[in-house]
C-alpha cells in the first residue's frame, strides 16, 4: 500500500520551509509522495492573493521534485474550503493509499476553530 502525505495550506507564499519540511517528513515516514493542496476560499483568512495565483506558485515551487504533486481540489471549489470536506473527498479518490495529514504550526494553533474538528479527527 502506498503512503501519501497531504499538505494543505494557504501558501501565501509558498517558501523553502514548506518544501524542506515536506521532504524531511517524506523521508522519515517513508511516504511515496506528498500532495500539496493550496486552500481555495478559507474561512479563517483573507489572503489577498487569488487561489489560482497561489496554485501556480505552488506548482512552480514543487516542480523540481518528482515526489511532490499538487491538487486543485480546494482551489476549484466555489464555496468556503473546509479541511474535513477535502479529506473526505481525498479518501474517495485515493482508496488504495494510506493518507497522512500534514499540518503547519500556524494551523495547529487554530485547530479548535476548524469546522467539525471532531469529525476531521475521525477521518484521519
Coordinates of C-alpha atoms in Angstrom, one line a residue:
X1 CA 0.0 0.0 0.0
X2 CA 1.4 3.4 -1.0
X3 CA 1.6 6.2 1.6
X4 CA 0.8 9.8 0.7
X5 CA 1.2 12.9 2.7
X6 CA -1.5 15.5 2.4
X7 CA -0.1 19.0 3.0
X8 CA -2.6 21.8 2.8
X9 CA -2.2 25.5 3.4
X10 CA -2.7 29.0 2.1
X11 CA 0.9 29.0 0.7
X12 CA 0.8 32.8 0.7
X13 CA 3.5 32.5 -0.4
X14 CA 5.0 29.0 -0.5
X15 CA 8.6 29.0 0.7
X16 CA 11.6 26.8 1.3
X17 CA 10.4 25.9 4.8
X18 CA 7.3 24.2 3.3
X19 CA 9.5 22.3 0.8
X20 CA 12.1 21.3 3.3
X21 CA 9.7 20.0 6.0
X22 CA 7.8 18.0 3.4
X23 CA 11.0 16.5 2.1
X24 CA 12.1 15.6 5.6
X25 CA 8.7 14.1 6.6
X26 CA 8.5 12.2 3.3
X27 CA 11.9 10.6 4.0
X28 CA 11.3 10.0 7.8
X29 CA 7.8 8.4 7.3
X30 CA 8.7 6.6 4.1
X31 CA 6.0 8.4 2.1
X32 CA 5.7 7.7 -1.6
X33 CA 4.7 11.3 -2.3
X34 CA 3.4 14.5 -0.8
X35 CA 0.4 16.2 -2.3
X36 CA 0.2 19.9 -1.8
X37 CA -3.3 21.4 -1.6
X38 CA -3.5 25.2 -1.7
X39 CA -6.6 26.3 0.0
X40 CA -9.3 27.9 -2.1
X41 CA -11.5 30.3 -0.1
X42 CA -10.5 29.7 3.5
X43 CA -12.9 30.8 6.3
X44 CA -10.1 31.9 8.7
X45 CA -8.1 34.2 6.4
X46 CA -8.4 36.9 3.9
X47 CA -5.4 36.1 1.6
X48 CA -5.4 39.0 -0.8
X49 CA -4.0 36.7 -3.5
X50 CA -6.2 34.6 -5.7
X51 CA -6.4 30.8 -5.3
X52 CA -5.3 30.5 -8.9
X53 CA -2.1 32.5 -8.3
X54 CA -1.2 30.6 -5.2
X55 CA -1.9 27.3 -7.0
X56 CA 0.5 28.4 -9.8
X57 CA 3.2 29.4 -7.2
X58 CA 3.0 26.0 -5.5
X59 CA 3.1 24.2 -8.9
X60 CA 6.2 26.1 -9.9
X61 CA 7.9 25.6 -6.5
X62 CA 7.4 21.8 -6.3
X63 CA 8.1 21.1 -10.0
X64 CA 11.7 20.0 -9.5
X65 CA 10.7 17.3 -7.0
X66 CA 9.1 14.2 -8.7
X67 CA 7.8 13.1 -5.3
X68 CA 5.7 16.2 -4.8
X69 CA 2.3 16.7 -6.5
X70 CA -0.3 19.4 -6.4
X71 CA -4.1 19.1 -6.2
X72 CA -6.7 21.7 -7.2
X73 CA -9.4 20.0 -5.0
X74 CA -9.8 23.2 -3.0
X75 CA -8.9 25.9 -5.5
X76 CA -11.7 24.9 -7.8
X77 CA -14.3 25.0 -5.1
X78 CA -16.7 27.9 -5.3
X79 CA -17.7 27.9 -1.6
X80 CA -15.6 28.1 1.5
X81 CA -12.9 25.4 1.9
X82 CA -13.1 23.1 4.9
X83 CA -10.4 20.5 5.6
X84 CA -12.9 17.9 6.7
X85 CA -14.6 18.1 3.3
X86 CA -11.3 17.9 1.5
X87 CA -10.1 14.8 3.5
X88 CA -13.4 13.0 2.8
X89 CA -13.1 13.7 -1.0
X90 CA -9.4 12.6 -1.0
X91 CA -10.3 9.3 0.7
X92 CA -12.7 8.6 -2.2
X93 CA -10.0 9.4 -4.8
X94 CA -7.2 7.6 -3.1
X95 CA -9.0 4.4 -1.9
X96 CA -5.9 2.2 -2.1
X97 CA -3.5 4.5 -0.5
X98 CA -2.8 5.3 3.2
X99 CA -3.2 9.1 3.7
X100 CA -1.3 11.1 6.3
X101 CA -2.5 14.6 7.1
X102 CA 0.4 17.0 7.5
X103 CA -0.2 20.4 9.1
X104 CA 1.8 23.5 9.6
X105 CA 2.4 25.1 13.0
X106 CA 0.3 28.1 12.2
X107 CA -2.7 25.9 11.5
X108 CA -2.0 23.7 14.5
X109 CA -2.8 26.5 16.9
X110 CA -6.1 27.2 15.1
X111 CA -7.4 23.6 15.1
X112 CA -10.0 24.2 17.8
X113 CA -11.7 26.8 15.5
X114 CA -12.0 24.5 12.5
X115 CA -15.3 23.2 11.2
X116 CA -16.2 19.8 12.5
X117 CA -12.8 19.2 14.1
X118 CA -14.2 16.1 15.9
X119 CA -15.3 14.7 12.5
X120 CA -11.9 15.6 11.0
X121 CA -10.0 13.7 13.7
X122 CA -12.1 10.6 12.9
X123 CA -11.4 10.9 9.2
X124 CA -7.6 11.0 9.6

